[in-house]
């Protein structure tokens, strides 16, 4: 049953990549939609093949200083696909495919930050280097039993640090400090159907994303399924309450954005926290992201048009820290030190804070190095002229 469950979870996470493309497409001008869809779908071929070529080996095979695995299994050579993965009862092939969907989705989350602003050649170069230098090391450090953050005790059930803080910070760095920010000309009306449909695809896929991270059909998977339902519900209602209070109106885009923030916020603790805790996490994720998106980003003059950092970065940080408050061994026996608010003391919260700070520092530093190098190497091939239709997309 666990094998069937994980195959279904893998397919659900697959849906999230076109889901995020559709979601972003609902916020951008019509002329930019093709590029958003193209870049997002490109991640299947680019990030997916990279994972098979080198990603799995670098993430989960061997260990070098607790930071990265090895490169001994290119194209999975020498990997027994039928052998059980770690302590699970799953064939290694299933885990490889499930994790591949994460490797595809994560760059799709941030690529909209530079929509229509860079050539495809730059996008390809960046994703290759980002995967090698940022994503695979983070996966190893957090999710491999040999990773130094894992040994330190950092808890990340389904990707608060590895995926959401990573993607949010990457989007923030790309669109504000290293490349021309994405700024659509004129007033954008958006497309409510695309926003709602994209949110629906994401939420459906998120069940595979979070529940599947248990790597078995067990109590933690069921708990993650429930918390992945409750947190977005409380976040949605919190968001529309804030909109009604401070703007005097409720919007569909607001309901959908609040829902996504709740999903992001509960991700790191989905299989570690109670239902009541997930309800609180949804509320505080919505509060934090709403404040950033509607106030702080303007005060700090931050360009975050698609609110990638505002939703994934901010709610990912909040959710990761909230895991240090609410994680409990009554939900998951693997929790050694419970959260601060469930009688576990300060230790787990302190470890989660260190994990978040390290992730931010690591992602910012490596992204700056990658883009600086690419800009010097590509020179005039970084920035794109207006590429407003799919027929204009080309490598050079």
Coordinates of C-alpha atoms in Angstrom, one line a residue:
X1 CA 0.0 0.0 0.0
X2 CA 2.8 2.4 0.8
X3 CA 4.2 2.0 -2.7
X4 CA 0.9 2.8 -4.3
X5 CA 0.5 5.8 -2.0
X6 CA 3.9 7.2 -2.9
X7 CA 3.3 6.8 -6.6
X8 CA 0.0 8.8 -6.1
X9 CA 1.9 11.4 -4.0
X10 CA 4.6 11.7 -6.8
X11 CA 1.8 12.4 -9.4
X12 CA 0.2 14.9 -7.1
X13 CA 3.5 16.8 -6.7
X14 CA 3.9 16.7 -10.5
X15 CA 0.7 18.7 -10.8
X16 CA 2.1 21.5 -8.7
X17 CA 4.5 22.7 -11.3
X18 CA 1.8 23.5 -14.0
X19 CA -0.2 24.7 -11.0
X20 CA 2.3 27.4 -10.0
X21 CA 2.6 28.4 -13.7
X22 CA -1.2 28.9 -14.0
X23 CA -1.3 30.7 -10.6
X24 CA 1.4 33.2 -11.7
X25 CA -0.2 33.5 -15.1
X26 CA -3.3 34.9 -13.4
X27 CA -1.3 37.9 -12.0
X28 CA 0.7 38.9 -15.1
X29 CA -0.2 40.8 -18.3
X30 CA -1.4 38.6 -21.1
X31 CA 1.8 39.2 -23.1
X32 CA 3.9 37.7 -20.3
X33 CA 1.8 34.5 -19.8
X34 CA 3.5 32.4 -22.5
X35 CA 6.9 33.1 -21.0
X36 CA 5.8 32.2 -17.5
X37 CA 4.3 28.9 -18.8
X38 CA 7.3 28.2 -20.9
X39 CA 9.9 28.8 -18.1
X40 CA 7.9 26.7 -15.6
X41 CA 7.3 23.7 -17.9
X42 CA 11.0 23.9 -18.9
X43 CA 11.9 22.8 -15.4
X44 CA 10.6 19.3 -16.1
X45 CA 13.2 18.8 -18.8
X46 CA 16.0 20.8 -17.2
X47 CA 15.8 20.2 -13.4
X48 CA 14.3 16.8 -13.9
X49 CA 17.1 15.5 -16.0
X50 CA 19.7 17.2 -13.7
X51 CA 18.2 15.2 -10.8
X52 CA 18.7 11.9 -12.6
X53 CA 22.1 12.8 -14.0
X54 CA 23.6 14.0 -10.7
X55 CA 21.1 15.3 -8.2
X56 CA 20.1 12.2 -6.4
X57 CA 23.7 11.1 -6.0
X58 CA 24.8 14.5 -4.8
X59 CA 21.9 14.7 -2.4
X60 CA 21.6 11.3 -0.8
X61 CA 24.6 9.1 -1.7
X62 CA 27.7 9.4 0.5
X63 CA 28.7 12.4 2.4
X64 CA 31.4 15.2 2.4
X65 CA 31.5 17.2 5.6
X66 CA 27.8 17.0 6.0
X67 CA 27.3 19.4 3.1
X68 CA 27.0 17.4 -0.1
X69 CA 26.9 13.7 -1.2
X70 CA 29.1 12.2 -3.9
X71 CA 29.1 12.2 -7.7
X72 CA 29.7 8.4 -8.0
X73 CA 26.4 7.5 -9.5
X74 CA 25.9 9.6 -12.6
X75 CA 22.6 8.7 -14.4
X76 CA 22.0 6.5 -11.3
X77 CA 24.7 4.0 -12.4
X78 CA 25.5 1.6 -9.5
X79 CA 22.3 2.5 -7.6
X80 CA 20.1 -0.5 -6.9
X81 CA 16.6 0.8 -7.8
X82 CA 14.9 -2.1 -6.2
X83 CA 16.8 -2.0 -2.9
X84 CA 14.9 -0.4 0.1
X85 CA 15.7 3.3 0.7
X86 CA 17.2 3.8 4.1
X87 CA 14.8 2.8 6.9
X88 CA 11.8 2.9 4.7
X89 CA 10.0 0.0 3.0
X90 CA 10.1 1.8 -0.3
X91 CA 12.2 0.8 -3.4
X92 CA 14.8 3.5 -4.0
X93 CA 13.3 4.2 -7.4
X94 CA 10.1 5.5 -5.8
X95 CA 12.0 7.9 -3.6
X96 CA 14.1 9.1 -6.5
X97 CA 11.0 10.0 -8.5
X98 CA 9.3 11.6 -5.6
X99 CA 12.3 13.8 -4.7
X100 CA 12.7 14.6 -8.4
X101 CA 9.3 16.3 -8.4
X102 CA 10.6 18.6 -5.6
X103 CA 13.7 19.4 -7.6
X104 CA 11.5 20.4 -10.5
X105 CA 9.0 22.4 -8.5
X106 CA 11.4 24.5 -6.4
X107 CA 12.9 26.5 -9.4
X108 CA 9.4 26.8 -10.9
X109 CA 8.5 28.6 -7.7
X110 CA 11.0 31.4 -8.1
X111 CA 11.5 31.6 -11.9
X112 CA 8.5 34.0 -12.2
X113 CA 10.5 36.7 -10.4
X114 CA 12.5 37.4 -13.5
X115 CA 9.7 36.7 -16.0
X116 CA 10.3 38.2 -19.4
X117 CA 13.5 39.9 -18.1
X118 CA 16.2 37.3 -19.0
X119 CA 17.1 35.2 -22.0
X120 CA 16.4 31.5 -21.9
X121 CA 20.1 30.9 -22.1
X122 CA 20.6 32.7 -18.8
X123 CA 17.7 30.8 -17.2
X124 CA 19.2 27.4 -18.2
X125 CA 22.6 28.4 -16.9
X126 CA 21.3 29.7 -13.6
X127 CA 19.1 26.6 -13.0
X128 CA 22.0 24.2 -13.6
X129 CA 24.4 26.1 -11.3
X130 CA 21.7 26.8 -8.7
X131 CA 20.8 23.1 -8.6
X132 CA 24.4 22.0 -8.2
X133 CA 25.5 24.7 -5.7
X134 CA 22.3 25.5 -3.7
X135 CA 19.5 22.9 -4.0
X136 CA 21.4 19.6 -3.8
X137 CA 23.6 20.8 -0.8
X138 CA 20.5 22.0 1.0
X139 CA 18.7 18.6 0.4
X140 CA 21.7 16.8 1.7
X141 CA 22.2 19.0 4.8
X142 CA 18.5 18.9 5.8
X143 CA 17.1 15.5 4.6
X144 CA 20.1 13.2 4.4
X145 CA 20.9 11.4 7.6
X146 CA 24.5 12.5 7.1
X147 CA 23.7 16.2 6.7
X148 CA 25.0 18.6 9.3
X149 CA 21.7 20.4 9.8
X150 CA 19.9 17.1 10.2
X151 CA 22.5 16.0 12.8
X152 CA 22.1 19.3 14.5
X153 CA 18.4 18.5 14.9
X154 CA 16.7 20.9 12.4
X155 CA 13.2 19.6 11.5
X156 CA 11.8 20.1 8.1
X157 CA 9.1 17.6 7.3
X158 CA 8.4 18.6 3.7
X159 CA 10.5 21.6 2.6
X160 CA 10.2 24.8 4.7
X161 CA 13.9 25.5 4.4
X162 CA 14.9 23.3 1.4
X163 CA 12.1 24.5 -0.8
X164 CA 10.1 27.5 0.4
X165 CA 12.8 29.7 2.1
X166 CA 15.2 28.7 -0.6
X167 CA 12.8 29.7 -3.4
X168 CA 11.6 32.8 -1.7
X169 CA 15.1 34.1 -0.9
X170 CA 16.3 33.3 -4.5
X171 CA 13.4 35.2 -6.0
X172 CA 14.1 38.2 -3.7
X173 CA 17.8 38.2 -4.6
X174 CA 17.2 37.8 -8.3
X175 CA 14.5 40.5 -8.6
X176 CA 16.0 43.1 -6.3
X177 CA 19.7 43.0 -6.2
X178 CA 21.1 41.1 -9.2
X179 CA 18.8 41.4 -12.2
X180 CA 16.2 43.8 -13.5
X181 CA 13.0 43.3 -11.5
X182 CA 9.9 42.2 -13.1
X183 CA 7.7 45.2 -13.4
X184 CA 4.7 44.9 -15.8
X185 CA 3.9 48.1 -17.7
X186 CA 0.6 49.7 -16.9
X187 CA -2.3 48.4 -14.8
X188 CA -2.7 44.6 -14.8
X189 CA -6.2 43.3 -14.5
X190 CA -5.2 39.7 -14.0
X191 CA -7.3 36.7 -14.5
X192 CA -9.4 35.5 -11.6
X193 CA -10.1 32.0 -13.1
X194 CA -6.4 31.3 -13.6
X195 CA -5.6 32.4 -10.0
X196 CA -8.3 30.2 -8.6
X197 CA -7.5 27.2 -10.8
X198 CA -3.8 27.5 -10.1
X199 CA -4.5 27.6 -6.3
X200 CA -6.7 24.5 -6.6
X201 CA -4.0 22.6 -8.5
X202 CA -1.4 23.6 -5.9
X203 CA -3.6 22.6 -2.9
X204 CA -4.4 19.2 -4.5
X205 CA -0.8 18.7 -5.2
X206 CA 0.2 19.8 -1.7
X207 CA -1.4 16.7 -0.2
X208 CA 1.1 14.6 -2.1
X209 CA 3.8 17.1 -1.2
X210 CA 3.3 17.0 2.6
X211 CA 1.7 13.6 3.2
X212 CA 4.1 11.9 0.8
X213 CA 7.0 13.3 2.8
X214 CA 6.2 10.6 5.4
X215 CA 7.5 8.1 2.8
X216 CA 4.9 5.6 4.0
X217 CA 1.1 5.4 4.4
X218 CA 1.3 5.8 8.2
X219 CA 0.1 8.0 11.1
X220 CA 2.4 10.8 10.1
X221 CA 1.1 10.8 6.5
X222 CA -2.5 11.0 7.8
X223 CA -1.5 13.8 10.2
X224 CA 0.1 15.7 7.4
X225 CA -3.0 15.3 5.3
X226 CA -5.1 16.8 8.0
X227 CA -2.7 19.7 8.9
X228 CA -2.4 20.5 5.2
X229 CA -6.2 21.0 5.2
X230 CA -6.6 22.9 8.4
X231 CA -3.7 25.5 8.0
X232 CA -4.8 26.9 4.7
X233 CA -8.4 27.1 5.9
X234 CA -7.4 29.3 8.9
X235 CA -5.0 31.3 6.7
X236 CA -7.7 31.9 4.2
X237 CA -10.1 33.3 6.7
X238 CA -7.4 35.3 8.4
X239 CA -6.4 36.9 5.1
X240 CA -9.9 37.9 4.2
X241 CA -10.5 39.3 7.7
X242 CA -7.3 41.5 7.3
X243 CA -8.5 42.6 3.8
X244 CA -11.9 43.5 5.0
X245 CA -10.4 45.4 8.0
X246 CA -7.7 47.3 6.3
X247 CA -9.0 47.6 2.7
X248 CA -12.7 47.4 3.2
X249 CA -13.1 44.7 0.6
X250 CA -12.4 41.0 0.0
X251 CA -10.7 39.8 -3.1
X252 CA -10.4 36.4 -4.8
X253 CA -6.7 36.9 -5.3
X254 CA -6.4 37.6 -1.5
X255 CA -8.3 34.4 -0.6
X256 CA -6.0 32.4 -2.9
X257 CA -2.8 34.1 -1.7
X258 CA -3.8 33.5 2.0
X259 CA -4.5 29.8 1.2
X260 CA -1.0 29.4 -0.4
X261 CA 0.6 31.1 2.7
X262 CA -1.2 28.6 5.0
X263 CA 0.0 25.7 2.9
X264 CA 3.6 27.0 2.9
X265 CA 3.5 27.8 6.6
X266 CA 2.4 24.3 7.7
X267 CA 4.8 22.5 5.3
X268 CA 7.9 22.2 7.6
X269 CA 5.8 20.9 10.5
X270 CA 3.1 19.1 8.7
X271 CA 3.9 15.7 10.2
X272 CA 5.2 17.0 13.5
X273 CA 2.4 19.2 14.8
X274 CA -1.2 18.7 16.1
X275 CA -4.3 19.9 14.3
X276 CA -4.8 22.7 16.8
X277 CA -1.2 23.8 16.2
X278 CA -1.7 23.8 12.4
X279 CA -4.7 26.1 12.9
X280 CA -2.5 28.6 14.7
X281 CA 0.3 28.2 12.1
X282 CA -2.1 29.1 9.3
X283 CA -3.1 32.2 11.2
X284 CA 0.4 33.5 11.9
X285 CA 1.6 32.7 8.4
X286 CA -1.2 34.8 6.9
X287 CA -0.6 37.6 9.4
X288 CA 3.2 37.7 8.6
X289 CA 2.8 37.4 4.9
X290 CA 0.0 40.0 4.7
X291 CA 2.0 42.5 6.6
X292 CA 5.0 42.0 4.4
X293 CA 3.1 42.1 1.1
X294 CA 0.9 45.1 2.0
X295 CA 3.2 47.3 4.1
X296 CA 6.8 46.2 4.7
X297 CA 7.8 45.6 1.1
X298 CA 6.8 49.1 0.2
X299 CA 8.6 50.7 3.1
X300 CA 11.7 48.8 2.2
X301 CA 11.2 49.5 -1.6
X302 CA 11.4 45.8 -2.4
X303 CA 10.2 44.6 -5.7
X304 CA 8.1 41.4 -5.2
X305 CA 5.5 41.7 -7.8
X306 CA 4.4 38.1 -7.7
X307 CA 4.9 38.0 -3.9
X308 CA 7.1 35.0 -4.2
X309 CA 9.2 36.0 -1.2
X310 CA 6.1 37.4 0.5
X311 CA 4.3 34.1 0.4
X312 CA 7.0 31.4 0.2
X313 CA 9.8 33.1 1.9
X314 CA 8.0 34.8 4.8
X315 CA 5.5 32.0 5.4
X316 CA 8.4 29.4 5.1
X317 CA 10.4 31.2 7.7
X318 CA 7.3 31.5 10.0
X319 CA 6.5 27.8 9.5
X320 CA 10.0 26.7 10.2
X321 CA 10.2 28.7 13.4
X322 CA 6.7 27.6 14.4
X323 CA 7.9 24.0 14.2
X324 CA 10.2 24.9 17.0
X325 CA 7.2 26.0 19.0
X326 CA 4.7 23.2 18.3
X327 CA 6.5 20.0 17.1
X328 CA 5.7 17.1 19.5
X329 CA 6.6 13.5 19.8
X330 CA 3.0 12.6 20.5
X331 CA 2.4 13.2 16.8
X332 CA 5.8 12.0 15.6
X333 CA 8.1 9.8 17.8
X334 CA 11.1 11.0 15.8
X335 CA 10.8 14.4 17.5
X336 CA 13.5 14.2 20.2
X337 CA 13.0 17.7 21.7
X338 CA 9.5 19.0 21.6
X339 CA 8.6 22.6 20.8
X340 CA 8.7 25.4 23.3
X341 CA 4.9 25.8 23.6
X342 CA 4.3 22.0 24.1
X343 CA 6.7 21.6 27.0
X344 CA 9.9 20.9 25.2
X345 CA 11.9 23.9 26.2
X346 CA 14.0 26.3 24.1
X347 CA 16.3 23.8 22.4
X348 CA 14.3 23.0 19.3
X349 CA 13.3 26.6 18.7
X350 CA 17.0 27.6 19.0
X351 CA 18.0 24.9 16.5
X352 CA 15.2 26.0 14.1
X353 CA 16.4 29.6 14.3
X354 CA 19.9 28.5 13.4
X355 CA 18.6 26.5 10.5
X356 CA 16.6 29.4 9.1
X357 CA 19.5 31.9 9.5
X358 CA 22.0 29.4 7.9
X359 CA 19.6 28.8 5.0
X360 CA 19.1 32.5 4.3
X361 CA 22.9 33.2 4.4
X362 CA 23.7 30.1 2.3
X363 CA 21.1 30.9 -0.4
X364 CA 21.9 34.6 -0.6
X365 CA 25.7 34.0 -0.8
X366 CA 25.6 31.3 -3.4
X367 CA 23.0 33.1 -5.6
X368 CA 25.1 36.2 -5.6
X369 CA 28.2 34.2 -6.7
X370 CA 26.2 32.3 -9.4
X371 CA 24.6 35.4 -11.0
X372 CA 27.8 37.5 -10.8
X373 CA 29.7 34.7 -12.6
X374 CA 27.0 34.3 -15.2
X375 CA 26.7 38.0 -15.9
X376 CA 30.5 38.1 -16.5
X377 CA 30.5 35.0 -18.7
X378 CA 27.4 35.8 -20.7
X379 CA 27.7 39.6 -20.7
X380 CA 25.1 40.9 -23.2
X381 CA 23.2 37.6 -23.2
X382 CA 21.7 38.0 -19.8
X383 CA 18.9 40.5 -20.4
X384 CA 16.1 39.9 -22.8
X385 CA 14.4 42.4 -25.0
X386 CA 10.6 42.1 -24.9
X387 CA 9.8 38.5 -25.6
X388 CA 6.0 38.7 -25.4
X389 CA 5.0 35.7 -27.4
X390 CA 6.0 32.1 -27.2
X391 CA 7.1 32.2 -30.9
X392 CA 9.9 34.7 -29.8
X393 CA 11.5 32.4 -27.3
X394 CA 14.8 31.1 -28.5
X395 CA 18.1 30.2 -26.9
X396 CA 20.1 33.0 -28.4

